[in-house]
Amino acid sequence: MNITRENIDELNAVVKVDIAKEDYSQKVDKILKDYRKNANIPGFRKGHVPMGIVKKQYGKAVLVDEVNKMLQDALNKYLTEEKLDVLGNPLPKEQENFDWDQDNYSFEFELGLSPQFEVDFETKKPITHYKIVAGEEMIQNQIKHLQKQYGKLISKNVVEEGDVVAGTFKNEEEGIDSAISLPLEKLKGKKNLNKFVGAKVGDTISLKTKGLFEDDHQLIEFLKIDHDNAHDLDIDVDFTISEINKQELAELNQEFFDKLFGKDEVKSEDELKEKIKEDAAKQFTQQSDQQLLNDVTESLIENNTFELPKAFLQKWIQTVGEKPLTVDEAKEEYDKSEQGLRFQLIEGKLIQDNDLQVKFEDLKAFATARIKEQMAQFGQMDPSEKELDDIAARVLSNQEEVKRLSEQLLNEKLLAFYKENIKMKEKEVTYDDFVKEIYK
């Protein structure tokens, strides 16, 4: 067997594999002899079928199968030994009038080669790293939410704005019979609210579902209907009041602070606001870091331009799906995936050049840290090392979990690398301003 390569240019090559009769004949003969031992052909005893008949019946199929196996093994070994970084898979070149009846064969494969480049970190302007904080409105809303959560309900006779009304939504035709507790602040529009104000226990209020709440998903919650039925639902429902309560907010005092954070951890409303702001900032970190990753990705793609074996990749895309694509379909698919491919190459080079690969020891430590965090949430603050090792071993025996944790760890490694090596500026914004700025 002989393998040669012709480099067409820096991004394209053709590999030629020559297979001679002596390369495959012994394997083919051995398989056919085994077939002869077990062949059941009418007119002959098992194991006594003439080899000529066996070759005539099975010879071509065995030959094709064995040559193709040898071909794939040889090609894979060659790419590994030559350290060729290829994109996609080798594509066999079509050969007119190919004849399996000859003794020696030649096969040619087109290769798309990965471009050689150095990653450029320089940016025209620093990348913004957002520090997302809770604004005053968000803090006040959170305080009010906590006051409601730890407050109490006071029974009433007549409905007023801000009350919580227990009752049942009904529509016999649609099979709706939902007993719920409805905070009136959830209703959309003054018209719907006014239907409740002044009502008493036992009163029935007629409502239209369209425009009843800000979000159609609240119809699912309060009417207990399927998701598919909630979208643009426009029917009449009756709500019969069974109970009226006023939500009395918990007082902002030391008892309230201690319930939230433990004894004397917070001693004033200002300290409460600061605590809420700190907790919110921790929750926003993930969104901030994800946005940084998105912005760095765009910057790296923009700053690192290199050629790709475009024609080869479009031809390869035609062949890799469940059904072949036309030339135009493959071109469209390539255009949609080109930026992603470019970033894969950039990211892959960063990982290789800066030793950011996920090693097993790193993955085990990462998984163990996550396990400790989860156990702490359930009150297990000091698990033994053996207990952690046993749980980590079970987690890492699951390939899906290994993949998920590996992706998380790699993202953390890349994020830390970017923060050290790419020029950026920190910008403090409220969550609302962050949403406006990013999604415009």
PDB file of N, CA, C and O in Angstrom, residues 130-139 273-274 276-285 287-288 426-435:
ATOM      1  N   TYR A 130     -19.898  44.507  31.844  1.00  0.00           N
ATOM      2  CA  TYR A 130     -20.965  45.127  32.636  1.00  0.00           C
ATOM      3  C   TYR A 130     -20.959  44.604  34.061  1.00  0.00           C
ATOM      4  O   TYR A 130     -20.849  43.401  34.304  1.00  0.00           O
ATOM      5  N   LYS A 131     -21.071  45.548  34.998  1.00  0.00           N
ATOM      6  CA  LYS A 131     -21.326  45.199  36.393  1.00  0.00           C
ATOM      7  C   LYS A 131     -22.784  45.570  36.656  1.00  0.00           C
ATOM      8  O   LYS A 131     -23.130  46.744  36.775  1.00  0.00           O
ATOM      9  N   ILE A 132     -23.630  44.559  36.706  1.00  0.00           N
ATOM     10  CA  ILE A 132     -25.076  44.797  36.810  1.00  0.00           C
ATOM     11  C   ILE A 132     -25.468  44.894  38.277  1.00  0.00           C
ATOM     12  O   ILE A 132     -25.135  44.030  39.083  1.00  0.00           O
ATOM     13  N   VAL A 133     -26.159  45.978  38.605  1.00  0.00           N
ATOM     14  CA  VAL A 133     -26.594  46.183  39.982  1.00  0.00           C
ATOM     15  C   VAL A 133     -28.101  46.402  40.010  1.00  0.00           C
ATOM     16  O   VAL A 133     -28.722  46.731  38.996  1.00  0.00           O
ATOM     17  N   ALA A 134     -28.672  46.215  41.181  1.00  0.00           N
ATOM     18  CA  ALA A 134     -30.109  46.466  41.358  1.00  0.00           C
ATOM     19  C   ALA A 134     -30.339  47.956  41.543  1.00  0.00           C
ATOM     20  O   ALA A 134     -29.694  48.592  42.372  1.00  0.00           O
ATOM     21  N   GLY A 135     -31.246  48.515  40.739  1.00  0.00           N
ATOM     22  CA  GLY A 135     -31.614  49.916  40.895  1.00  0.00           C
ATOM     23  C   GLY A 135     -32.556  50.100  42.075  1.00  0.00           C
ATOM     24  O   GLY A 135     -33.057  49.139  42.659  1.00  0.00           O
ATOM     25  N   GLU A 136     -32.811  51.367  42.421  1.00  0.00           N
ATOM     26  CA  GLU A 136     -33.658  51.664  43.571  1.00  0.00           C
ATOM     27  C   GLU A 136     -35.050  51.060  43.425  1.00  0.00           C
ATOM     28  O   GLU A 136     -35.608  50.517  44.383  1.00  0.00           O
ATOM     29  N   GLU A 137     -35.618  51.128  42.216  1.00  0.00           N
ATOM     30  CA  GLU A 137     -36.960  50.590  42.009  1.00  0.00           C
ATOM     31  C   GLU A 137     -36.982  49.076  42.240  1.00  0.00           C
ATOM     32  O   GLU A 137     -37.897  48.547  42.880  1.00  0.00           O
ATOM     33  N   MET A 138     -35.959  48.383  41.729  1.00  0.00           N
ATOM     34  CA  MET A 138     -35.905  46.943  41.921  1.00  0.00           C
ATOM     35  C   MET A 138     -35.741  46.589  43.396  1.00  0.00           C
ATOM     36  O   MET A 138     -36.358  45.645  43.899  1.00  0.00           O
ATOM     37  N   ILE A 139     -34.905  47.363  44.109  1.00  0.00           N
ATOM     38  CA  ILE A 139     -34.701  47.104  45.533  1.00  0.00           C
ATOM     39  C   ILE A 139     -36.000  47.302  46.307  1.00  0.00           C
ATOM     40  O   ILE A 139     -36.373  46.481  47.149  1.00  0.00           O
ATOM     41  N   LYS A 273     -31.274  47.188  52.297  1.00  0.00           N
ATOM     42  CA  LYS A 273     -31.118  47.559  50.886  1.00  0.00           C
ATOM     43  C   LYS A 273     -29.752  47.128  50.360  1.00  0.00           C
ATOM     44  O   LYS A 273     -29.634  46.610  49.238  1.00  0.00           O
ATOM     45  N   GLU A 274     -28.720  47.333  51.173  1.00  0.00           N
ATOM     46  CA  GLU A 274     -27.373  46.968  50.748  1.00  0.00           C
ATOM     47  C   GLU A 274     -27.250  45.455  50.571  1.00  0.00           C
ATOM     48  O   GLU A 274     -26.610  44.973  49.633  1.00  0.00           O
ATOM     49  N   ILE A 276     -29.720  43.351  49.846  1.00  0.00           N
ATOM     50  CA  ILE A 276     -30.459  42.984  48.629  1.00  0.00           C
ATOM     51  C   ILE A 276     -29.626  43.324  47.396  1.00  0.00           C
ATOM     52  O   ILE A 276     -29.567  42.549  46.433  1.00  0.00           O
ATOM     53  N   LYS A 277     -28.954  44.467  47.445  1.00  0.00           N
ATOM     54  CA  LYS A 277     -28.120  44.883  46.311  1.00  0.00           C
ATOM     55  C   LYS A 277     -26.964  43.904  46.102  1.00  0.00           C
ATOM     56  O   LYS A 277     -26.645  43.527  44.965  1.00  0.00           O
ATOM     57  N   GLU A 278     -26.345  43.447  47.197  1.00  0.00           N
ATOM     58  CA  GLU A 278     -25.237  42.481  47.100  1.00  0.00           C
ATOM     59  C   GLU A 278     -25.721  41.158  46.524  1.00  0.00           C
ATOM     60  O   GLU A 278     -25.077  40.574  45.641  1.00  0.00           O
ATOM     61  N   ASP A 279     -26.846  40.663  47.050  1.00  0.00           N
ATOM     62  CA  ASP A 279     -27.381  39.387  46.575  1.00  0.00           C
ATOM     63  C   ASP A 279     -27.765  39.450  45.105  1.00  0.00           C
ATOM     64  O   ASP A 279     -27.550  38.503  44.344  1.00  0.00           O
ATOM     65  N   ALA A 280     -28.363  40.594  44.700  1.00  0.00           N
ATOM     66  CA  ALA A 280     -28.759  40.761  43.294  1.00  0.00           C
ATOM     67  C   ALA A 280     -27.529  40.775  42.390  1.00  0.00           C
ATOM     68  O   ALA A 280     -27.534  40.166  41.312  1.00  0.00           O
ATOM     69  N   ALA A 281     -26.467  41.455  42.837  1.00  0.00           N
ATOM     70  CA  ALA A 281     -25.240  41.529  42.026  1.00  0.00           C
ATOM     71  C   ALA A 281     -24.672  40.137  41.769  1.00  0.00           C
ATOM     72  O   ALA A 281     -24.191  39.836  40.670  1.00  0.00           O
ATOM     73  N   LYS A 282     -24.733  39.245  42.790  1.00  0.00           N
ATOM     74  CA  LYS A 282     -24.246  37.865  42.611  1.00  0.00           C
ATOM     75  C   LYS A 282     -25.090  37.138  41.563  1.00  0.00           C
ATOM     76  O   LYS A 282     -24.567  36.401  40.731  1.00  0.00           O
ATOM     77  N   GLN A 283     -26.401  37.364  41.620  1.00  0.00           N
ATOM     78  CA  GLN A 283     -27.289  36.699  40.660  1.00  0.00           C
ATOM     79  C   GLN A 283     -27.067  37.221  39.240  1.00  0.00           C
ATOM     80  O   GLN A 283     -27.232  36.490  38.269  1.00  0.00           O
ATOM     81  N   PHE A 284     -26.687  38.491  39.120  1.00  0.00           N
ATOM     82  CA  PHE A 284     -26.501  39.096  37.794  1.00  0.00           C
ATOM     83  C   PHE A 284     -25.147  38.757  37.186  1.00  0.00           C
ATOM     84  O   PHE A 284     -24.924  39.005  35.995  1.00  0.00           O
ATOM     85  N   THR A 285     -24.232  38.211  38.006  1.00  0.00           N
ATOM     86  CA  THR A 285     -22.881  37.935  37.505  1.00  0.00           C
ATOM     87  C   THR A 285     -22.903  37.013  36.290  1.00  0.00           C
ATOM     88  O   THR A 285     -22.158  37.210  35.316  1.00  0.00           O
ATOM     89  N   GLN A 287     -25.229  36.635  34.005  1.00  0.00           N
ATOM     90  CA  GLN A 287     -25.653  37.356  32.803  1.00  0.00           C
ATOM     91  C   GLN A 287     -24.554  38.282  32.300  1.00  0.00           C
ATOM     92  O   GLN A 287     -24.332  38.410  31.103  1.00  0.00           O
ATOM     93  N   SER A 288     -23.874  38.924  33.247  1.00  0.00           N
ATOM     94  CA  SER A 288     -22.784  39.822  32.875  1.00  0.00           C
ATOM     95  C   SER A 288     -21.664  39.060  32.176  1.00  0.00           C
ATOM     96  O   SER A 288     -21.152  39.486  31.125  1.00  0.00           O
ATOM     97  N   GLU A 426     -14.872  48.314  32.758  1.00  0.00           N
ATOM     98  CA  GLU A 426     -16.047  47.946  33.549  1.00  0.00           C
ATOM     99  C   GLU A 426     -17.060  49.084  33.523  1.00  0.00           C
ATOM    100  O   GLU A 426     -16.699  50.256  33.599  1.00  0.00           O
ATOM    101  N   LYS A 427     -18.305  48.706  33.380  1.00  0.00           N
ATOM    102  CA  LYS A 427     -19.382  49.696  33.360  1.00  0.00           C
ATOM    103  C   LYS A 427     -20.496  49.235  34.280  1.00  0.00           C
ATOM    104  O   LYS A 427     -21.055  48.161  34.092  1.00  0.00           O
ATOM    105  N   GLU A 428     -20.799  50.043  35.288  1.00  0.00           N
ATOM    106  CA  GLU A 428     -21.856  49.695  36.233  1.00  0.00           C
ATOM    107  C   GLU A 428     -23.193  50.186  35.698  1.00  0.00           C
ATOM    108  O   GLU A 428     -23.348  51.362  35.363  1.00  0.00           O
ATOM    109  N   VAL A 429     -24.158  49.279  35.618  1.00  0.00           N
ATOM    110  CA  VAL A 429     -25.490  49.630  35.118  1.00  0.00           C
ATOM    111  C   VAL A 429     -26.534  48.908  35.969  1.00  0.00           C
ATOM    112  O   VAL A 429     -26.263  47.862  36.543  1.00  0.00           O
ATOM    113  N   THR A 430     -27.724  49.493  36.039  1.00  0.00           N
ATOM    114  CA  THR A 430     -28.834  48.764  36.656  1.00  0.00           C
ATOM    115  C   THR A 430     -29.274  47.680  35.692  1.00  0.00           C
ATOM    116  O   THR A 430     -28.973  47.724  34.498  1.00  0.00           O
ATOM    117  N   TYR A 431     -30.015  46.718  36.225  1.00  0.00           N
ATOM    118  CA  TYR A 431     -30.483  45.626  35.377  1.00  0.00           C
ATOM    119  C   TYR A 431     -31.351  46.150  34.229  1.00  0.00           C
ATOM    120  O   TYR A 431     -31.201  45.721  33.085  1.00  0.00           O
ATOM    121  N   ASP A 432     -32.239  47.094  34.526  1.00  0.00           N
ATOM    122  CA  ASP A 432     -33.114  47.648  33.484  1.00  0.00           C
ATOM    123  C   ASP A 432     -32.301  48.327  32.399  1.00  0.00           C
ATOM    124  O   ASP A 432     -32.590  48.174  31.202  1.00  0.00           O
ATOM    125  N   ASP A 433     -31.272  49.087  32.797  1.00  0.00           N
ATOM    126  CA  ASP A 433     -30.428  49.763  31.805  1.00  0.00           C
ATOM    127  C   ASP A 433     -29.615  48.763  30.998  1.00  0.00           C
ATOM    128  O   ASP A 433     -29.360  48.960  29.806  1.00  0.00           O
ATOM    129  N   PHE A 434     -29.193  47.683  31.652  1.00  0.00           N
ATOM    130  CA  PHE A 434     -28.466  46.627  30.953  1.00  0.00           C
ATOM    131  C   PHE A 434     -29.340  46.028  29.850  1.00  0.00           C
ATOM    132  O   PHE A 434     -28.893  45.859  28.710  1.00  0.00           O
ATOM    133  N   VAL A 435     -30.578  45.706  30.188  1.00  0.00           N
ATOM    134  CA  VAL A 435     -31.507  45.133  29.199  1.00  0.00           C
ATOM    135  C   VAL A 435     -31.709  46.103  28.049  1.00  0.00           C
ATOM    136  O   VAL A 435     -31.679  45.710  26.869  1.00  0.00           O
TER     137      VAL A 435
END
